[in-house]
Amino acid sequence: MIRIVRLSVLIALGSSPLVAQNPRQADGVRTAVREWRVRHEPAILRELSALLAIPNLASDSVSIRRNADTLVAMLTRRGIGARRLEAPGSPPAVYGELRVPGATRTIVMYAHYDGQPVDPARWATPPWAPTLRDAPLERNGRIIPLPDRGGELDDDARLYARSSSDDKAPIVAMLSAIDALRAARIPLSVNLKFFLEGEEEAGSDHLEAMLRQHAGLLSSDGWIFGDGPVHQSRRPQIVFGVRGVMGADLTVYGPARALHSGHYGNWAPNPSVLLAHLLASMRDTEGRITIAGFLDEVRAAGTLERAAIARAPAVDTLLRRELALGDIEGDSVPLLERIMLPALNVRGLDGGPVGGRAANVIPTQATASIDFRLVPNQTPARVRELVEAHVRRQGYHIVHREPTLEERARHARVARIQWEQGYPGIRTDMDAPLSRAVTRVLSIATNGQVVAIPMLGGSLPMYLFAEILNAPLVIVPIVNHDNNQHAADENLRIGNLREGIELYAQLFARLGTEWR
């Protein structure tokens, strides 16, 4: 109970002696960093735009190495020892290290520099041609040049490019925070290491090997991740965990060749209809997963986590209006509570052409691409086991490669399941020393406006860092929640970049003294 009260008071900026001692120091950091940032904002935006102009698909090895070499140069210019890290077959990660005289703690800052695939036809401007607008596209923002002087842009101006938010802006914000502190002669309070991944959006297939190979180099007292968005209220937030993820393509089969729907309709099974019923058997309309045993391993929210959810700003009504949602799933349970549970998403369906290309036929097969968001203590292996048992109970013979025609004729129903690797979710104890130190620093720095939440709805392979490197993990995201992450017209709100530089500077300057 003492711990609960202590953390509640710290987050609320009550009368704790720790809080009372430090506002003046936080104000000094804020003022110095803001003054530097205003003067240097054009240079910051030019550096970010140059990085964004380099294509960054993990599968594009030439461009990925250009990204990595550019990041090594950016770190080196700041006196940070930097080099590429590689494991067999992996895109390079970028490592940097900055030792600080007198510092007794070492923090690793994480972000990824690779990005999601793009369909340029869906973008208003080319995805790797960074474009500044004076307002969001949906508010008819006009294209404007990069500013010549700092402070010229409105906070709601947007920089459009792939990875502008996810994750190149946090990288530039971290480095700009160091520049600002040095210019103001404010010493860093912790040793800093950087681990900038080049494969996160492609599934981090080589991350485990890389972490094991370089475990000694990456040893630390804790990790701070820059991935993800701020709270939907636009207030900064601290996040203590992420959901895991596992995807699969599920294909069911009909006739060996497409059949005339008049001649054979309601006689030959239609795979699109079979697939619809199979998906409906796995998930109801309120988002509840109905696969037997699926929720058995779910770790319930603890006392601190429930208290944090209760304190968070209510944004569901605002989001429903913003997203034009006439209804939501989950019997109107708030979003933050729903994130604490696993989810089953249907991310794509393919059963034949539609619209003007549709034909009156029974197709030969239908495929659903699905993803599961996992929470502690679920594991991908157990999820695969439960899902396949469920599909068998629906009368399907399961294969993991293309079935032969003989197999299709021999079984009433055949389902092919192609699993992705996936990884589990993780939650750091909100009362751990690193958690409390980060909370103290940012609570004071934001005058109590920071939002602490137990878990991000999105996914990162954070469990590997905890499992292999045995270090606590906290997420301090800076980018806007309405950034079109993973979609066309991804963007960065300029006000979020400004605030992010100041938040990272506060952490670098004060975390060491607050970490008791």
XYZ file of C-alpha atoms in Angstrom:
516
model
C 0.000 0.000 0.000
C 2.886 2.365 0.746
C 4.234 1.760 -2.742
C 0.844 2.420 -4.312
C 0.421 5.678 -2.454
C 3.985 6.754 -3.253
C 3.637 6.188 -6.995
C 0.206 7.799 -7.071
C 1.546 10.886 -5.362
C 4.535 11.106 -7.676
C 2.423 10.827 -10.787
C -0.044 13.385 -9.470
C 2.781 15.728 -8.362
C 1.683 15.835 -4.773
C 3.698 16.994 -1.771
C 6.456 14.354 -1.904
C 9.851 15.751 -0.832
C 11.335 14.313 -4.018
C 8.958 16.384 -6.068
C 9.495 19.504 -4.024
C 13.276 19.405 -4.466
C 13.441 19.304 -8.246
C 11.094 21.649 -10.167
C 13.714 24.408 -10.314
C 16.267 22.072 -11.884
C 13.666 20.799 -14.356
C 12.696 24.380 -15.248
C 16.340 25.236 -15.893
C 16.745 22.288 -18.262
C 13.474 23.096 -20.018
C 14.356 26.756 -20.566
C 17.883 26.084 -21.833
C 16.822 23.282 -24.164
C 13.854 25.223 -25.541
C 15.992 28.271 -26.302
C 18.515 26.113 -28.130
C 15.822 24.204 -29.983
C 14.108 27.365 -31.245
C 17.391 28.682 -32.665
C 18.340 25.379 -34.280
C 14.958 24.052 -35.440
C 15.657 24.555 -39.171
C 18.860 22.484 -38.862
C 17.008 19.796 -36.893
C 14.348 19.531 -39.595
C 16.976 19.407 -42.343
C 18.803 16.570 -40.604
C 15.549 14.656 -40.110
C 14.463 15.256 -43.715
C 17.790 14.004 -45.067
C 17.382 10.797 -43.052
C 13.765 10.384 -44.187
C 14.775 10.708 -47.837
C 16.609 7.360 -47.688
C 14.261 4.414 -48.466
C 14.221 2.053 -45.512
C 12.568 -1.278 -46.234
C 14.457 -4.015 -44.404
C 14.390 -6.114 -47.595
C 16.255 -3.375 -49.509
C 19.755 -4.196 -48.308
C 21.478 -1.390 -50.210
C 19.227 1.348 -48.833
C 19.215 -0.168 -45.344
C 23.001 0.064 -45.256
C 22.810 3.669 -46.435
C 20.509 4.342 -43.496
C 22.863 2.601 -41.091
C 25.932 4.434 -42.395
C 24.076 7.750 -42.174
C 23.143 7.055 -38.555
C 26.703 6.066 -37.683
C 27.839 9.403 -39.131
C 25.161 11.301 -37.171
C 26.280 9.705 -33.917
C 29.973 10.140 -34.679
C 29.533 13.870 -35.370
C 28.371 14.191 -31.780
C 31.370 12.398 -30.333
C 29.405 9.196 -29.761
C 31.390 6.062 -30.500
C 29.333 4.361 -33.198
C 29.432 1.349 -35.475
C 27.217 -1.168 -37.204
C 26.261 -4.386 -35.449
C 25.364 -7.450 -37.466
C 24.383 -11.070 -37.028
C 24.477 -13.649 -39.857
C 21.892 -12.688 -42.480
C 20.591 -9.640 -40.620
C 20.218 -6.032 -41.651
C 22.639 -3.969 -39.565
C 21.734 -2.374 -36.284
C 23.541 0.804 -35.260
C 25.297 0.932 -31.904
C 26.529 4.034 -30.133
C 28.091 4.677 -26.736
C 28.659 7.890 -24.790
C 30.444 7.613 -21.451
C 29.729 10.346 -18.903
C 32.251 11.171 -16.148
C 30.808 10.406 -12.729
C 27.711 8.615 -14.025
C 26.860 5.403 -12.189
C 23.955 4.238 -14.370
C 23.892 3.214 -18.023
C 20.790 3.493 -20.191
C 20.317 2.095 -23.695
C 18.077 4.157 -25.973
C 16.170 2.066 -28.531
C 14.492 3.023 -31.788
C 14.247 1.359 -35.194
C 15.116 3.009 -38.477
C 13.450 0.593 -40.916
C 9.894 1.214 -42.090
C 6.756 -0.474 -43.319
C 6.227 -1.236 -47.025
C 4.558 1.498 -49.074
C 2.109 1.797 -51.962
C 3.175 5.140 -53.486
C -0.124 5.431 -55.367
C -1.923 5.877 -52.047
C 0.310 8.731 -50.856
C -0.436 12.403 -51.495
C 3.308 12.963 -51.972
C 6.078 10.372 -52.507
C 6.805 8.444 -49.289
C 10.559 9.144 -49.353
C 10.273 12.770 -50.432
C 9.793 14.497 -47.037
C 7.078 17.128 -47.393
C 6.263 19.814 -44.846
C 2.678 21.099 -44.610
C 1.345 23.932 -42.474
C -1.507 21.710 -41.196
C -2.650 18.074 -41.530
C -3.775 16.866 -44.956
C -7.318 16.343 -43.707
C -7.413 20.065 -42.873
C -6.121 20.920 -46.344
C -2.609 21.647 -45.138
C -0.521 23.489 -47.738
C 2.968 22.387 -48.770
C 5.532 24.842 -47.397
C 9.341 24.968 -47.492
C 11.498 24.101 -44.516
C 11.810 27.232 -42.361
C 14.835 29.515 -42.339
C 14.309 30.575 -38.734
C 13.207 28.676 -35.657
C 9.740 29.150 -34.207
C 8.114 29.900 -37.565
C 5.992 26.754 -37.688
C 2.721 26.095 -35.916
C 2.816 23.120 -33.543
C 0.271 21.354 -35.752
C 2.389 21.587 -38.907
C 3.181 18.112 -40.236
C 6.183 16.493 -41.900
C 5.010 13.717 -44.251
C 7.263 10.751 -45.098
C 7.599 7.057 -44.365
C 9.072 6.626 -40.853
C 8.642 10.318 -40.039
C 7.023 9.125 -36.811
C 7.902 5.447 -36.708
C 10.851 5.772 -35.753
C 13.225 8.265 -37.344
C 11.893 11.336 -35.525
C 12.633 9.866 -32.058
C 16.214 9.170 -33.165
C 16.742 12.782 -34.208
C 15.008 14.002 -31.024
C 17.417 11.969 -28.856
C 20.457 13.357 -30.637
C 19.099 16.913 -30.602
C 18.537 16.618 -26.849
C 22.229 15.827 -26.407
C 23.167 18.799 -28.620
C 20.967 21.118 -26.558
C 22.351 19.990 -23.210
C 25.920 20.350 -24.402
C 25.282 23.838 -25.738
C 23.826 24.827 -22.355
C 26.697 23.072 -20.512
C 24.231 20.884 -18.641
C 25.932 17.539 -17.922
C 24.322 14.230 -18.729
C 23.505 12.211 -15.612
C 23.724 8.719 -17.154
C 25.979 6.874 -19.546
C 24.162 6.460 -22.842
C 24.143 3.631 -25.325
C 22.095 3.507 -28.514
C 20.637 0.473 -30.249
C 18.934 1.424 -33.506
C 17.362 -1.640 -35.118
C 17.025 -2.111 -38.869
C 14.557 -5.001 -38.987
C 11.735 -4.241 -36.542
C 9.047 -3.642 -39.163
C 10.075 -6.878 -40.907
C 9.544 -8.976 -37.782
C 12.955 -8.744 -36.031
C 13.813 -12.254 -37.219
C 17.522 -11.812 -36.437
C 17.150 -9.776 -33.249
C 17.609 -12.676 -30.843
C 20.858 -13.754 -32.497
C 22.100 -10.175 -32.531
C 21.343 -9.565 -28.860
C 23.007 -12.818 -27.833
C 26.057 -12.113 -29.987
C 26.479 -8.582 -28.589
C 25.102 -9.090 -25.077
C 28.264 -7.814 -23.378
C 28.321 -4.655 -25.456
C 24.623 -3.986 -24.718
C 24.783 -4.532 -20.950
C 23.079 -1.736 -19.024
C 20.932 -0.800 -16.055
C 17.844 -0.369 -18.243
C 16.409 0.402 -21.658
C 14.237 3.305 -22.784
C 12.330 2.733 -26.022
C 11.323 5.639 -28.255
C 8.780 3.684 -30.297
C 5.019 4.299 -30.301
C 2.774 7.371 -29.949
C 1.940 9.707 -27.090
C -1.457 9.505 -25.413
C -4.487 10.290 -27.571
C -5.096 13.380 -25.416
C -1.734 14.648 -26.809
C -0.265 14.470 -23.320
C 3.138 12.744 -23.027
C 3.069 9.239 -21.669
C 5.226 6.558 -20.091
C 4.422 2.969 -21.058
C 5.595 -0.064 -19.117
C 4.862 -2.862 -21.556
C 3.674 -3.966 -24.976
C 1.419 -6.622 -26.382
C 3.000 -9.455 -28.300
C 1.931 -10.344 -31.807
C 1.547 -13.381 -33.997
C 0.160 -13.465 -37.514
C -1.098 -16.221 -39.771
C -2.619 -16.755 -43.188
C -5.579 -19.116 -43.051
C -6.709 -20.659 -46.361
C -9.705 -22.938 -46.906
C -10.540 -24.778 -50.112
C -13.510 -25.388 -52.403
C -13.678 -27.002 -55.844
C -10.578 -27.791 -57.902
C -11.662 -25.192 -60.488
C -13.941 -22.155 -60.288
C -17.576 -23.197 -60.861
C -20.631 -21.429 -62.296
C -22.629 -20.269 -59.255
C -25.930 -21.035 -60.990
C -25.060 -24.574 -61.995
C -23.327 -25.500 -58.736
C -24.413 -22.932 -56.135
C -25.648 -24.442 -52.834
C -24.175 -27.789 -53.913
C -20.399 -27.224 -54.125
C -19.086 -25.728 -50.863
C -18.036 -22.085 -51.225
C -14.677 -21.455 -49.504
C -15.495 -17.804 -48.817
C -18.577 -18.862 -46.876
C -16.633 -21.584 -45.053
C -13.969 -19.054 -44.115
C -16.511 -16.548 -42.838
C -18.035 -19.173 -40.544
C -14.609 -20.309 -39.345
C -13.577 -16.767 -38.448
C -16.912 -16.169 -36.706
C -16.294 -19.264 -34.593
C -13.020 -17.760 -33.314
C -14.197 -14.268 -32.394
C -17.575 -12.709 -31.581
C -18.854 -9.280 -32.597
C -17.714 -7.733 -29.301
C -14.121 -8.741 -29.950
C -14.088 -11.603 -27.441
C -11.889 -14.501 -28.563
C -13.984 -17.658 -28.286
C -11.225 -20.239 -28.815
C -11.289 -22.671 -25.895
C -8.506 -22.024 -23.383
C -7.233 -18.899 -25.122
C -7.566 -16.660 -22.066
C -6.329 -19.182 -19.490
C -2.743 -17.841 -19.334
C -3.637 -14.142 -19.372
C -2.018 -12.288 -16.454
C -4.563 -10.015 -14.799
C -3.749 -6.344 -14.207
C -2.161 -5.626 -10.830
C -3.136 -2.974 -8.313
C -0.750 -0.322 -9.652
C -1.778 -1.061 -13.225
C -5.490 -0.751 -12.464
C -4.853 2.514 -10.620
C -2.890 3.893 -13.597
C -5.685 2.990 -16.010
C -8.223 4.715 -13.756
C -6.114 7.913 -13.648
C -5.531 8.141 -17.405
C -7.492 10.805 -19.315
C -10.715 9.526 -20.835
C -10.391 9.687 -24.619
C -12.856 7.103 -25.897
C -15.578 9.615 -26.749
C -13.076 11.853 -28.530
C -11.662 8.928 -30.499
C -15.106 7.687 -31.506
C -15.893 11.121 -32.911
C -12.480 11.441 -34.614
C -12.779 7.987 -36.202
C -16.512 8.213 -37.033
C -17.308 5.092 -35.005
C -21.011 4.644 -34.371
C -20.237 1.779 -31.984
C -17.242 0.114 -30.360
C -16.515 -3.465 -29.388
C -16.234 -4.799 -25.875
C -19.512 -3.637 -24.333
C -18.180 -0.050 -24.126
C -15.232 -1.003 -21.893
C -12.580 1.784 -22.175
C -9.776 1.348 -24.678
C -7.016 1.116 -22.043
C -8.763 -1.808 -20.372
C -9.265 -3.576 -23.702
C -5.542 -3.261 -24.470
C -4.833 -5.379 -21.393
C -6.560 -8.312 -23.144
C -5.563 -10.286 -26.252
C -7.146 -9.445 -29.587
C -7.855 -11.214 -32.866
C -7.771 -8.958 -35.916
C -8.717 -9.867 -39.474
C -6.211 -7.802 -41.435
C -7.164 -8.969 -44.909
C -9.565 -11.204 -46.865
C -9.183 -12.669 -50.351
C -11.911 -14.798 -51.875
C -12.093 -13.336 -55.360
C -12.501 -9.985 -57.134
C -15.287 -7.544 -56.267
C -17.068 -4.631 -57.898
C -16.801 -4.498 -61.673
C -14.393 -7.443 -61.707
C -16.664 -9.779 -59.751
C -17.813 -12.978 -61.479
C -20.701 -15.302 -60.654
C -18.506 -18.190 -59.651
C -17.704 -20.341 -56.641
C -13.968 -19.724 -56.048
C -11.406 -22.456 -55.509
C -10.079 -21.051 -52.243
C -10.359 -18.168 -49.799
C -7.721 -16.727 -47.489
C -7.861 -14.622 -44.353
C -4.758 -12.910 -43.016
C -5.127 -12.569 -39.258
C -3.062 -11.334 -36.349
C -3.292 -12.023 -32.653
C -2.167 -9.433 -30.106
C -0.889 -11.304 -27.082
C -0.569 -10.226 -23.465
C 1.534 -11.646 -20.623
C 1.729 -14.644 -20.025
C 0.635 -15.952 -23.426
C 3.215 -17.515 -25.743
C 3.156 -17.947 -29.527
C 3.656 -21.719 -29.187
C 0.603 -22.079 -26.956
C -1.491 -19.858 -29.214
C -0.633 -21.980 -32.254
C -1.617 -25.091 -30.339
C -4.976 -23.645 -29.213
C -5.890 -22.208 -32.619
C -5.133 -25.404 -34.505
C -7.102 -27.454 -31.971
C -10.048 -25.093 -32.511
C -9.841 -25.351 -36.307
C -9.810 -29.154 -36.051
C -12.894 -29.042 -33.845
C -14.647 -27.203 -36.676
C -14.085 -30.265 -38.868
C -10.935 -29.219 -40.744
C -7.917 -31.234 -41.743
C -4.910 -28.911 -41.245
C -1.883 -28.662 -43.514
C 1.019 -26.218 -43.471
C 1.784 -26.280 -47.208
C -0.340 -26.376 -50.347
C -2.577 -29.471 -50.155
C -2.722 -31.929 -53.039
C -5.957 -32.487 -54.930
C -6.039 -35.974 -53.423
C -5.933 -34.478 -49.907
C -8.706 -32.060 -50.779
C -10.873 -34.886 -52.121
C -10.188 -37.111 -49.116
C -11.245 -34.601 -46.419
C -14.550 -32.774 -46.094
C -12.747 -29.557 -45.179
C -9.084 -28.610 -45.568
C -7.366 -25.592 -43.994
C -3.825 -24.437 -44.657
C -2.290 -22.391 -41.825
C 0.936 -20.471 -42.459
C 2.211 -19.101 -39.170
C 4.496 -16.150 -38.677
C 7.136 -16.365 -35.962
C 5.562 -13.948 -33.477
C 6.609 -13.044 -29.967
C 5.005 -12.621 -26.530
C 4.015 -9.477 -24.682
C 5.748 -8.056 -21.625
C 4.993 -5.671 -18.766
C 7.635 -4.082 -16.519
C 6.729 -3.621 -12.850
C 5.511 -0.030 -12.461
C 7.178 0.069 -9.039
C 10.618 -1.040 -10.313
C 13.453 1.465 -9.633
C 13.769 2.459 -13.308
C 9.995 2.852 -13.601
C 9.848 5.113 -10.563
C 12.850 7.187 -11.664
C 11.482 7.831 -15.163
C 8.078 8.637 -13.687
C 9.599 11.146 -11.253
C 11.653 12.908 -13.934
C 8.831 13.258 -16.430
C 6.138 14.046 -13.858
C 8.172 17.012 -12.654
C 9.215 18.033 -16.165
C 5.602 18.146 -17.398
C 4.012 19.612 -14.262
C 2.139 16.388 -13.697
C 0.764 16.094 -17.239
C 2.519 12.831 -18.109
C 0.229 9.812 -18.424
C 1.475 6.464 -17.102
C -0.134 3.390 -18.672
C 0.687 -0.290 -18.134
C 0.827 -1.417 -21.755
C 0.910 -0.149 -25.309
C -1.605 -1.640 -27.705
C 1.054 -2.117 -30.371
C 3.854 -4.654 -30.317
C 7.628 -4.699 -29.971
C 9.890 -7.710 -29.349
C 10.793 -6.269 -25.939
C 10.670 -9.671 -24.259
C 13.993 -10.542 -25.925
C 15.745 -7.607 -24.298
C 14.455 -8.621 -20.862
C 15.124 -12.321 -21.407
C 18.624 -12.066 -22.910
C 19.974 -8.880 -21.339
C 18.129 -9.066 -17.997
C 17.361 -5.350 -17.878
C 14.142 -3.417 -17.107
C 12.362 -1.715 -20.008
C 10.299 1.469 -20.224
C 8.807 3.212 -23.266
C 8.867 7.015 -23.589
C 7.221 7.751 -26.952
C 7.076 11.255 -28.417
C 5.182 11.154 -31.736
C 1.551 12.093 -32.369
C -1.167 9.471 -32.067
C -2.759 10.540 -35.398
C 0.397 9.905 -37.419
C -0.942 7.295 -39.899
C 1.628 4.861 -38.563
C 2.114 1.911 -40.977
C -0.275 3.541 -43.483
C -0.125 6.003 -46.355
C 0.720 9.632 -45.543
C 2.579 8.842 -42.333
C 3.385 12.112 -40.630
C 5.063 13.811 -37.696
C 3.425 16.684 -35.830
C 6.073 19.380 -35.315
C 4.851 20.128 -31.791
C 5.551 16.518 -30.841
C 9.110 16.740 -32.126
C 9.633 19.890 -30.059
C 8.248 18.333 -26.911
C 10.171 15.106 -27.530
C 13.522 16.905 -27.617
C 12.723 18.517 -24.267
C 11.539 15.262 -22.666
C 14.617 13.307 -23.722
C 16.831 16.144 -22.509
C 15.152 15.985 -19.092
C 15.784 12.241 -18.924
C 19.422 12.557 -19.943
C 20.065 15.404 -17.502
C 18.164 14.168 -14.468
C 17.539 10.423 -14.583
C 20.801 9.538 -12.859
C 20.054 11.695 -9.809
C 16.450 10.522 -9.530
C 17.332 6.816 -9.826
C 17.601 5.682 -6.218
